[in-house]
Amino acid sequence: MQDLSRRAFAALGLAATVALAAAPAFAQTPGDLKKKGEINVGLLVDFPPYGTTNAQNQPDGYDADVARLLGKDWGVKVNLVPVTGPNRIPYLLTGKVDLLVASLAVTPERAKQVQFSKPYSAASIVLYGPTKVAIKGPNDLKPLKIGVARASTQDVALTQIAPQGTEIRRFDDDASAMQALISGQVDAIGCATTVAAEISKREPGRYEPKFILKQQDMAIALRPGQDALLKAVNDFVAKNTANGELNKLYHKWLATDLPKMQ
């Protein structure tokens, strides 16, 4: 009987431990974080220029600068915590980080797990070409040769909107399409803004984005139920979008203006 009691007690203890581990992390408020004096922010370091590492092997990039700006606005120390694509949401939900500024695209599936702020960033696929060539929209593409990486997002997006008869030249990768543009084999290319930024560094002032083929907005992620913290993050995004600070950081890392977001 005593053995049975001990086992029952042990089982209860184990159940309590499991329940505690499964319980949602403490719903922090801006006041909690300010009282603590620091905030742990998860970010990618393998998605340049949004998330990367510097010469000292420390987290850097657009997302890191946004996190630092948030800390400055709130008057708290920012601890940048490297995460990966697969573990970033688990890190947030288990309390290893307080927020994610980790190039997390807003999707309905993810919105079932986390709360999203207003978008603070976007990954855009653009039509990119010479500054001297006027390309305002899809109707201007027909007489031109447009390059894309074969079977890429930009290939699909361009194929969907290009007028019939547009000459689309498909290359093995972005590097080949980029070289085709620079050498004059094509009149413009479809590419990510990160590729466009690389071209701009090599050939400053020679090329420019013409129009957006596809855009994926990214937002700061929080644990569910943190309404006060969500409002504070949204206020931060709105303020620094309006005053141009986010645009400055985006331009610093991607050599183009922050896209318009909803």
Coordinates of N, CA and C in Angstrom, one line a residue, residues 18-231:
V18 N 5.4 17.9 -16.0 CA 5.0 17.9 -17.4 C 4.1 19.1 -17.7
A19 N 3.1 19.2 -16.8 CA 2.1 20.3 -17.0 C 2.8 21.7 -16.9
L20 N 3.7 21.8 -16.0 CA 4.5 23.1 -15.9 C 5.3 23.4 -17.1
A21 N 5.9 22.3 -17.6 CA 6.8 22.5 -18.8 C 5.9 22.8 -20.0
A22 N 4.7 22.3 -20.0 CA 3.8 22.6 -21.2 C 3.1 23.9 -21.1
A23 N 3.1 24.5 -19.9 CA 2.4 25.8 -19.7 C 3.0 26.9 -20.5
P24 N 2.1 27.8 -21.0 CA 2.6 28.9 -21.9 C 3.6 29.8 -21.1
A25 N 4.5 30.3 -21.8 CA 5.5 31.2 -21.1 C 4.8 32.5 -20.6
F26 N 5.4 33.1 -19.6 CA 4.8 34.2 -18.9 C 4.5 35.4 -19.9
A27 N 3.3 35.9 -19.9 CA 2.9 36.9 -20.8 C 3.5 38.3 -20.4
Q28 N 4.6 38.6 -21.0 CA 5.3 39.8 -20.6 C 4.6 41.1 -21.1
T29 N 4.9 42.2 -20.4 CA 4.4 43.5 -20.9 C 5.6 44.4 -21.1
P30 N 5.4 45.5 -21.8 CA 6.6 46.4 -21.9 C 7.2 46.8 -20.6
G31 N 6.3 47.0 -19.5 CA 6.8 47.3 -18.2 C 7.7 46.2 -17.6
D32 N 7.3 45.0 -17.9 CA 8.2 43.8 -17.4 C 9.6 43.9 -18.0
L33 N 9.6 44.1 -19.3 CA 10.9 44.2 -20.0 C 11.7 45.4 -19.5
K34 N 11.1 46.5 -19.4 CA 11.8 47.7 -18.9 C 12.3 47.5 -17.5
K35 N 11.5 46.8 -16.7 CA 12.0 46.6 -15.3 C 13.2 45.6 -15.3
K36 N 13.1 44.6 -16.2 CA 14.2 43.7 -16.3 C 15.5 44.4 -16.9
G37 N 15.2 45.4 -17.7 CA 16.3 46.2 -18.3 C 17.0 45.6 -19.5
E38 N 16.4 44.5 -20.0 CA 17.0 43.9 -21.2 C 15.9 43.1 -21.9
I39 N 16.2 42.8 -23.2 CA 15.3 42.0 -24.0 C 16.1 41.1 -24.9
N40 N 15.6 39.8 -24.9 CA 16.3 38.8 -25.8 C 15.5 38.7 -27.1
V41 N 16.2 39.0 -28.2 CA 15.6 39.0 -29.5 C 16.3 38.0 -30.4
G42 N 15.4 37.1 -30.9 CA 15.9 36.0 -31.8 C 16.0 36.6 -33.2
L43 N 17.1 36.2 -33.9 CA 17.2 36.6 -35.3 C 18.1 35.6 -36.1
L44 N 17.9 35.5 -37.4 CA 18.7 34.7 -38.2 C 20.0 35.3 -38.5
V45 N 21.0 34.5 -38.7 CA 22.4 35.0 -39.0 C 22.9 34.3 -40.3
D46 N 21.9 33.6 -41.0 CA 22.3 33.0 -42.3 C 21.4 33.4 -43.4
F47 N 20.9 34.6 -43.3 CA 20.0 35.2 -44.3 C 20.4 36.6 -44.7
P48 N 21.6 36.8 -45.2 CA 22.1 38.2 -45.5 C 21.3 38.8 -46.7
P49 N 21.1 40.1 -46.6 CA 21.6 41.0 -45.6 C 20.7 41.3 -44.4
Y50 N 19.6 40.5 -44.4 CA 18.6 40.7 -43.3 C 19.2 40.2 -42.0
G51 N 19.9 39.1 -42.0 CA 20.5 38.5 -40.9 C 21.9 37.9 -41.3
T52 N 22.9 38.4 -40.6 CA 24.3 37.9 -41.0 C 25.2 38.0 -39.8
T53 N 26.5 37.8 -40.0 CA 27.5 38.1 -38.9 C 28.5 39.1 -39.4
N54 N 29.1 39.8 -38.5 CA 30.1 40.8 -38.8 C 31.5 40.2 -38.7
A55 N 32.5 41.0 -38.9 CA 33.9 40.6 -38.8 C 34.3 40.0 -37.5
Q56 N 33.5 40.4 -36.4 CA 33.8 39.8 -35.1 C 32.9 38.6 -34.8
N57 N 32.2 38.1 -35.9 CA 31.4 36.9 -35.8 C 30.2 37.2 -34.9
Q58 N 29.7 38.5 -34.8 CA 28.6 38.8 -34.0 C 27.4 39.1 -34.9
P59 N 26.1 38.8 -34.4 CA 25.0 39.0 -35.3 C 24.9 40.4 -35.8
D60 N 24.5 40.5 -37.1 CA 24.4 41.9 -37.7 C 23.4 41.8 -38.8
G61 N 23.2 42.9 -39.6 CA 22.3 42.9 -40.7 C 21.1 43.8 -40.3
Y62 N 20.2 43.9 -41.3 CA 19.0 44.7 -41.1 C 18.2 44.4 -39.9
D63 N 17.9 43.1 -39.7 CA 17.1 42.7 -38.5 C 17.8 43.1 -37.2
A64 N 19.2 42.9 -37.1 CA 19.9 43.2 -35.9 C 19.8 44.7 -35.7
D65 N 19.9 45.5 -36.7 CA 19.8 47.0 -36.5 C 18.4 47.4 -36.1
V66 N 17.4 46.7 -36.6 CA 16.0 47.0 -36.1 C 15.8 46.6 -34.7
A67 N 16.4 45.5 -34.2 CA 16.3 45.1 -32.8 C 17.1 46.1 -32.0
R68 N 18.2 46.6 -32.4 CA 18.9 47.6 -31.6 C 18.1 48.9 -31.5
L69 N 17.5 49.3 -32.6 CA 16.6 50.5 -32.6 C 15.5 50.3 -31.6
L70 N 14.9 49.1 -31.6 CA 13.8 48.9 -30.6 C 14.3 49.0 -29.2
G71 N 15.5 48.4 -28.9 CA 16.1 48.6 -27.6 C 16.4 50.0 -27.2
K72 N 16.9 50.8 -28.2 CA 17.1 52.2 -27.9 C 15.9 53.0 -27.6
D73 N 14.8 52.7 -28.4 CA 13.5 53.3 -28.1 C 12.9 53.0 -26.8
W74 N 13.1 51.8 -26.3 CA 12.5 51.3 -25.1 C 13.5 51.5 -23.9
G75 N 14.7 51.9 -24.2 CA 15.7 52.1 -23.1 C 16.1 50.8 -22.4
V76 N 16.3 49.7 -23.2 CA 16.7 48.4 -22.6 C 17.9 47.9 -23.4
K77 N 18.6 47.0 -22.8 CA 19.7 46.4 -23.4 C 19.2 45.3 -24.3
V78 N 19.8 45.1 -25.5 CA 19.3 44.1 -26.4 C 20.3 42.9 -26.5
N79 N 19.8 41.7 -26.2 CA 20.7 40.5 -26.4 C 20.2 39.8 -27.7
L80 N 21.1 39.8 -28.6 CA 20.8 39.2 -29.9 C 21.1 37.7 -29.9
V81 N 20.0 36.9 -30.1 CA 20.1 35.5 -30.0 C 20.0 34.8 -31.3
P82 N 21.1 34.2 -31.9 CA 20.9 33.6 -33.2 C 19.9 32.4 -33.1
V83 N 19.1 32.3 -34.2 CA 18.1 31.2 -34.3 C 18.2 30.7 -35.8
T84 N 17.6 29.6 -36.0 CA 17.5 29.1 -37.4 C 16.1 29.2 -37.9
G85 N 15.9 28.9 -39.2 CA 14.5 28.9 -39.7 C 13.6 27.9 -39.0
P86 N 14.1 26.7 -38.8 CA 13.2 25.7 -38.1 C 13.0 26.0 -36.6
N87 N 14.0 26.5 -35.9 CA 13.8 26.6 -34.4 C 13.4 28.0 -33.9
R88 N 13.2 29.0 -34.8 CA 12.9 30.3 -34.4 C 11.6 30.4 -33.6
I89 N 10.5 29.8 -34.1 CA 9.2 29.8 -33.5 C 9.3 29.0 -32.1
P90 N 9.8 27.8 -32.1 CA 10.0 27.1 -30.8 C 10.8 27.9 -29.8
Y91 N 11.8 28.6 -30.2 CA 12.6 29.5 -29.3 C 11.7 30.5 -28.7
L92 N 10.8 31.1 -29.5 CA 9.9 32.1 -29.0 C 8.9 31.5 -28.0
L93 N 8.2 30.4 -28.4 CA 7.2 29.8 -27.6 C 7.6 29.2 -26.3
T94 N 8.9 28.8 -26.2 CA 9.4 28.2 -25.0 C 10.1 29.3 -24.1
G95 N 10.1 30.6 -24.5 CA 10.6 31.6 -23.7 C 12.1 31.8 -23.8
K96 N 12.8 31.2 -24.8 CA 14.2 31.4 -24.9 C 14.5 32.8 -25.4
V97 N 13.5 33.4 -26.1 CA 13.6 34.8 -26.6 C 12.3 35.4 -26.3
D98 N 12.4 36.8 -26.2 CA 11.2 37.6 -25.9 C 10.4 37.9 -27.2
L99 N 11.2 38.1 -28.2 CA 10.6 38.5 -29.5 C 11.4 37.9 -30.6
L100 N 10.8 37.8 -31.8 CA 11.6 37.4 -33.0 C 11.6 38.6 -34.0
V101 N 12.8 39.0 -34.3 CA 13.0 39.9 -35.5 C 13.9 39.1 -36.4
A102 N 13.2 38.2 -37.1 CA 14.0 37.1 -37.7 C 13.5 36.8 -39.1
S103 N 13.2 37.9 -39.9 CA 12.7 37.7 -41.3 C 11.6 36.7 -41.4
L104 N 10.7 36.8 -40.5 CA 9.6 35.8 -40.4 C 8.4 36.3 -41.3
A105 N 8.2 35.7 -42.4 CA 7.1 36.1 -43.3 C 5.8 35.8 -42.7
V106 N 4.8 36.7 -42.9 CA 3.5 36.6 -42.3 C 2.7 35.6 -43.2
T107 N 2.3 34.5 -42.6 CA 1.4 33.5 -43.3 C 0.3 33.1 -42.3
P108 N -0.8 32.7 -42.9 CA -2.0 32.2 -42.0 C -1.6 31.1 -41.1
E109 N -0.7 30.2 -41.6 CA -0.3 29.0 -40.7 C 0.5 29.5 -39.5
R110 N 1.4 30.4 -39.7 CA 2.2 30.9 -38.6 C 1.4 31.7 -37.7
A111 N 0.4 32.4 -38.2 CA -0.4 33.3 -37.3 C -1.2 32.4 -36.3
K112 N -1.3 31.1 -36.6 CA -2.0 30.3 -35.6 C -1.1 30.0 -34.4
Q113 N 0.2 30.2 -34.6 CA 1.2 29.9 -33.5 C 1.7 31.2 -32.8
V114 N 1.8 32.3 -33.5 CA 2.4 33.5 -32.9 C 1.5 34.7 -33.2
Q115 N 1.8 35.8 -32.5 CA 1.2 37.0 -32.8 C 2.1 37.8 -33.7
F116 N 1.6 38.4 -34.8 CA 2.5 39.2 -35.7 C 2.2 40.7 -35.4
S117 N 3.3 41.5 -35.5 CA 3.2 42.9 -35.5 C 2.8 43.4 -36.9
K118 N 2.7 44.7 -37.0 CA 2.6 45.3 -38.3 C 4.0 45.0 -39.0
P119 N 4.0 44.8 -40.4 CA 5.2 44.5 -41.1 C 6.3 45.6 -40.9
Y120 N 7.5 45.2 -40.6 CA 8.6 46.1 -40.5 C 9.6 45.9 -41.6
S121 N 9.4 44.9 -42.5 CA 10.3 44.6 -43.5 C 9.6 43.8 -44.6
A122 N 10.2 43.7 -45.7 CA 9.7 42.9 -46.8 C 10.8 42.3 -47.7
A123 N 10.5 41.1 -48.2 CA 11.4 40.6 -49.2 C 10.7 40.7 -50.5
S124 N 11.3 41.5 -51.4 CA 10.7 41.7 -52.7 C 11.4 41.1 -53.9
I125 N 10.7 40.7 -54.8 CA 11.2 40.3 -56.1 C 10.9 41.4 -57.1
V126 N 11.9 42.0 -57.7 CA 11.6 43.1 -58.5 C 12.1 42.9 -60.0
L127 N 11.6 43.7 -60.9 CA 12.1 43.8 -62.2 C 13.2 44.9 -62.2
Y128 N 14.4 44.5 -62.5 CA 15.5 45.4 -62.3 C 16.2 45.6 -63.7
G129 N 16.5 46.9 -64.0 CA 17.1 47.1 -65.3 C 17.8 48.5 -65.3
P130 N 18.3 48.8 -66.5 CA 19.1 50.1 -66.6 C 18.3 51.3 -66.3
T131 N 18.9 52.3 -65.7 CA 18.2 53.5 -65.3 C 17.6 54.3 -66.6
K132 N 18.3 54.1 -67.7 CA 18.0 54.8 -68.9 C 16.8 54.1 -69.7
V133 N 16.4 52.9 -69.3 CA 15.3 52.2 -70.0 C 14.1 52.4 -69.2
A134 N 13.0 52.9 -69.8 CA 11.8 53.2 -69.1 C 10.9 51.9 -69.1
I135 N 10.7 51.3 -67.9 CA 9.9 50.1 -67.7 C 9.0 50.4 -66.5
K136 N 7.7 50.7 -66.8 CA 6.8 51.1 -65.7 C 5.9 50.0 -65.3
G137 N 5.7 49.0 -66.1 CA 4.8 47.9 -65.8 C 4.9 46.8 -66.8
P138 N 4.1 45.7 -66.6 CA 4.2 44.6 -67.5 C 4.0 44.9 -69.0
N139 N 3.2 45.9 -69.3 CA 3.0 46.2 -70.7 C 4.2 46.7 -71.5
D140 N 5.2 47.1 -70.7 CA 6.5 47.6 -71.3 C 7.5 46.5 -71.6
L141 N 7.1 45.2 -71.2 CA 8.1 44.1 -71.3 C 8.2 43.5 -72.7
K142 N 7.1 43.6 -73.5 CA 7.0 42.8 -74.7 C 8.2 43.0 -75.7
P143 N 8.7 44.2 -75.9 CA 9.8 44.3 -76.8 C 11.2 44.0 -76.2
L144 N 11.2 43.6 -75.0 CA 12.5 43.4 -74.2 C 12.9 42.0 -74.0
K145 N 14.1 41.8 -73.7 CA 14.6 40.4 -73.3 C 14.8 40.5 -71.8
I146 N 14.1 39.6 -71.1 CA 14.1 39.6 -69.6 C 14.7 38.3 -69.1
G147 N 15.7 38.4 -68.2 CA 16.3 37.2 -67.7 C 15.8 36.9 -66.3
V148 N 15.8 35.6 -66.0 CA 15.4 35.1 -64.7 C 16.2 33.8 -64.4
A149 N 16.3 33.5 -63.1 CA 16.8 32.2 -62.7 C 15.7 31.2 -63.0
R150 N 16.0 30.1 -63.7 CA 15.1 29.1 -64.1 C 14.3 28.5 -62.9
A151 N 13.0 28.4 -63.0 CA 12.1 27.8 -62.0 C 12.1 28.5 -60.7
S152 N 12.6 29.7 -60.6 CA 12.6 30.5 -59.4 C 11.3 31.2 -59.1
T153 N 11.2 31.8 -58.0 CA 10.0 32.6 -57.7 C 9.8 33.7 -58.7
Q154 N 10.9 34.4 -59.1 CA 10.8 35.4 -60.1 C 10.4 34.9 -61.4
D155 N 10.8 33.7 -61.8 CA 10.4 33.1 -63.0 C 8.9 32.9 -63.1
V156 N 8.4 32.3 -62.0 CA 6.9 32.1 -61.9 C 6.2 33.4 -62.0
A157 N 6.6 34.4 -61.2 CA 5.9 35.7 -61.1 C 5.9 36.4 -62.4
L158 N 7.1 36.4 -63.1 CA 7.2 37.1 -64.4 C 6.4 36.4 -65.4
T159 N 6.4 35.1 -65.5 CA 5.7 34.4 -66.5 C 4.2 34.7 -66.3
Q160 N 3.7 34.9 -65.1 CA 2.3 35.1 -64.9 C 1.8 36.5 -65.4
I161 N 2.7 37.5 -65.4 CA 2.3 38.8 -65.8 C 2.8 39.3 -67.1
A162 N 3.8 38.6 -67.7 CA 4.4 39.1 -69.0 C 3.4 39.0 -70.1
P163 N 3.3 40.0 -71.0 CA 2.4 39.9 -72.1 C 2.9 38.8 -73.1
Q164 N 2.0 38.2 -73.8 CA 2.3 37.1 -74.7 C 3.3 37.6 -75.8
G165 N 4.4 36.9 -76.0 CA 5.4 37.3 -76.9 C 6.6 37.9 -76.2
T166 N 6.6 38.1 -74.9 CA 7.7 38.6 -74.2 C 8.8 37.5 -74.2
E167 N 10.0 38.0 -74.5 CA 11.2 37.0 -74.6 C 11.8 36.9 -73.2
I168 N 11.5 35.7 -72.5 CA 12.0 35.4 -71.2 C 13.2 34.5 -71.4
R169 N 14.4 34.9 -71.0 CA 15.6 34.0 -71.0 C 15.8 33.5 -69.6
R170 N 15.9 32.2 -69.6 CA 16.1 31.5 -68.3 C 17.5 31.0 -68.1
F171 N 18.1 31.3 -66.9 CA 19.4 31.0 -66.6 C 19.5 30.0 -65.4
D172 N 20.6 29.4 -65.2 CA 20.8 28.3 -64.2 C 20.6 28.9 -62.8
D173 N 21.0 30.1 -62.6 CA 20.9 30.7 -61.3 C 20.9 32.2 -61.3
D174 N 20.8 32.9 -60.2 CA 20.8 34.4 -60.1 C 22.1 35.0 -60.6
A175 N 23.2 34.3 -60.3 CA 24.5 34.9 -60.7 C 24.6 34.9 -62.2
S176 N 24.1 33.9 -62.9 CA 24.2 33.9 -64.3 C 23.2 35.0 -64.9
A177 N 22.0 35.1 -64.3 CA 21.1 36.2 -64.8 C 21.7 37.6 -64.6
M178 N 22.4 37.8 -63.4 CA 23.0 39.0 -63.1 C 24.1 39.4 -64.1
Q179 N 24.9 38.4 -64.4 CA 26.0 38.6 -65.4 C 25.4 38.9 -66.8
A180 N 24.3 38.3 -67.1 CA 23.7 38.5 -68.4 C 23.2 40.0 -68.5
L181 N 22.7 40.5 -67.4 CA 22.3 41.9 -67.4 C 23.4 42.8 -67.5
I182 N 24.5 42.6 -66.8 CA 25.7 43.5 -66.8 C 26.3 43.5 -68.2
S183 N 26.3 42.3 -68.8 CA 27.0 42.2 -70.1 C 26.1 42.6 -71.3
G184 N 24.9 42.9 -71.0 CA 24.0 43.3 -72.1 C 23.2 42.3 -72.8
Q185 N 23.3 41.0 -72.3 CA 22.6 39.9 -73.0 C 21.1 40.1 -72.9
V186 N 20.7 40.7 -71.7 CA 19.2 40.9 -71.5 C 19.0 42.4 -71.1
D187 N 17.8 42.8 -71.3 CA 17.5 44.2 -71.0 C 17.2 44.5 -69.6
A188 N 16.7 43.5 -68.9 CA 16.4 43.6 -67.5 C 16.3 42.1 -66.9
I189 N 16.2 42.0 -65.6 CA 16.1 40.7 -65.0 C 15.1 40.8 -63.8
G190 N 14.5 39.6 -63.5 CA 13.7 39.5 -62.3 C 14.6 39.0 -61.3
C191 N 14.6 39.6 -60.1 CA 15.5 39.2 -59.0 C 15.1 39.7 -57.7
A192 N 15.6 39.1 -56.6 CA 15.3 39.5 -55.3 C 16.1 40.8 -55.0
T193 N 15.6 41.6 -54.1 CA 16.2 42.9 -53.8 C 17.6 42.7 -53.3
T194 N 17.9 41.5 -52.7 CA 19.3 41.3 -52.3 C 20.2 41.2 -53.5
V195 N 19.8 40.5 -54.6 CA 20.6 40.5 -55.8 C 20.7 41.8 -56.4
A196 N 19.6 42.6 -56.4 CA 19.7 44.0 -56.9 C 20.7 44.8 -56.2
A197 N 20.8 44.6 -54.9 CA 21.7 45.4 -54.0 C 23.2 45.0 -54.4
E198 N 23.4 43.7 -54.7 CA 24.7 43.3 -55.1 C 25.1 43.9 -56.4
I199 N 24.2 44.0 -57.4 CA 24.4 44.6 -58.7 C 24.7 46.1 -58.5
S200 N 24.0 46.8 -57.6 CA 24.1 48.2 -57.3 C 25.5 48.5 -56.8
K201 N 26.1 47.6 -56.0 CA 27.4 47.7 -55.4 C 28.5 47.7 -56.5
R202 N 28.2 46.7 -57.4 CA 29.2 46.6 -58.5 C 29.1 47.7 -59.6
E203 N 27.9 48.1 -59.8 CA 27.6 49.1 -60.9 C 26.8 50.2 -60.4
P204 N 27.3 51.0 -59.5 CA 26.5 52.1 -58.9 C 25.9 53.1 -59.9
G205 N 24.6 53.3 -59.7 CA 23.9 54.3 -60.5 C 23.5 53.8 -61.9
R206 N 23.9 52.6 -62.3 CA 23.6 52.1 -63.6 C 22.2 51.5 -63.7
Y207 N 21.8 50.8 -62.7 CA 20.5 50.1 -62.7 C 19.6 50.5 -61.6
E208 N 18.3 50.2 -61.7 CA 17.3 50.5 -60.7 C 16.2 49.6 -60.7
P209 N 15.5 49.4 -59.6 CA 14.2 48.6 -59.6 C 13.2 49.3 -60.4
K210 N 12.5 48.6 -61.2 CA 11.4 49.1 -62.1 C 10.0 49.0 -61.4
F211 N 9.7 47.8 -61.1 CA 8.4 47.5 -60.3 C 8.5 46.2 -59.6
I212 N 7.6 46.0 -58.7 CA 7.7 44.8 -57.9 C 6.9 43.6 -58.5
L213 N 7.5 42.5 -58.7 CA 6.9 41.3 -59.2 C 6.1 40.5 -58.1
K214 N 6.7 40.5 -56.9 CA 6.1 39.7 -55.8 C 6.7 40.3 -54.5
Q215 N 5.9 40.3 -53.5 CA 6.4 40.8 -52.2 C 5.9 40.0 -51.1
Q216 N 6.8 39.7 -50.1 CA 6.4 38.9 -48.9 C 6.7 39.8 -47.7
D217 N 5.7 40.2 -47.0 CA 5.9 41.1 -45.8 C 6.4 40.3 -44.7
M218 N 7.3 40.9 -43.8 CA 7.8 40.2 -42.6 C 7.4 41.0 -41.4
A219 N 7.2 40.4 -40.3 CA 6.8 41.1 -39.1 C 7.5 40.5 -37.9
I220 N 7.5 41.3 -36.8 CA 8.0 40.9 -35.5 C 7.0 39.9 -34.9
A221 N 7.5 38.8 -34.4 CA 6.7 37.8 -33.8 C 6.7 37.8 -32.3
L222 N 5.6 37.6 -31.6 CA 5.5 37.5 -30.2 C 4.6 36.3 -29.8
R223 N 4.7 35.9 -28.6 CA 3.9 34.8 -28.1 C 2.4 35.3 -28.0
P224 N 1.5 34.4 -28.2 CA 0.1 34.8 -28.1 C -0.3 35.3 -26.8
G225 N -1.3 36.2 -26.7 CA -1.8 36.7 -25.5 C -1.0 37.9 -24.9
Q226 N 0.0 38.4 -25.6 CA 0.7 39.5 -25.1 C 0.3 40.8 -25.8
D227 N -1.0 41.2 -25.5 CA -1.6 42.3 -26.2 C -0.9 43.7 -25.9
A228 N -0.5 43.9 -24.7 CA 0.2 45.2 -24.3 C 1.5 45.2 -25.0
L229 N 2.2 44.1 -25.1 CA 3.5 44.1 -25.8 C 3.3 44.3 -27.3
L230 N 2.3 43.6 -27.8 CA 2.0 43.8 -29.2 C 1.8 45.2 -29.6
K231 N 1.0 45.9 -28.8 CA 0.7 47.3 -29.0 C 2.0 48.2 -29.0

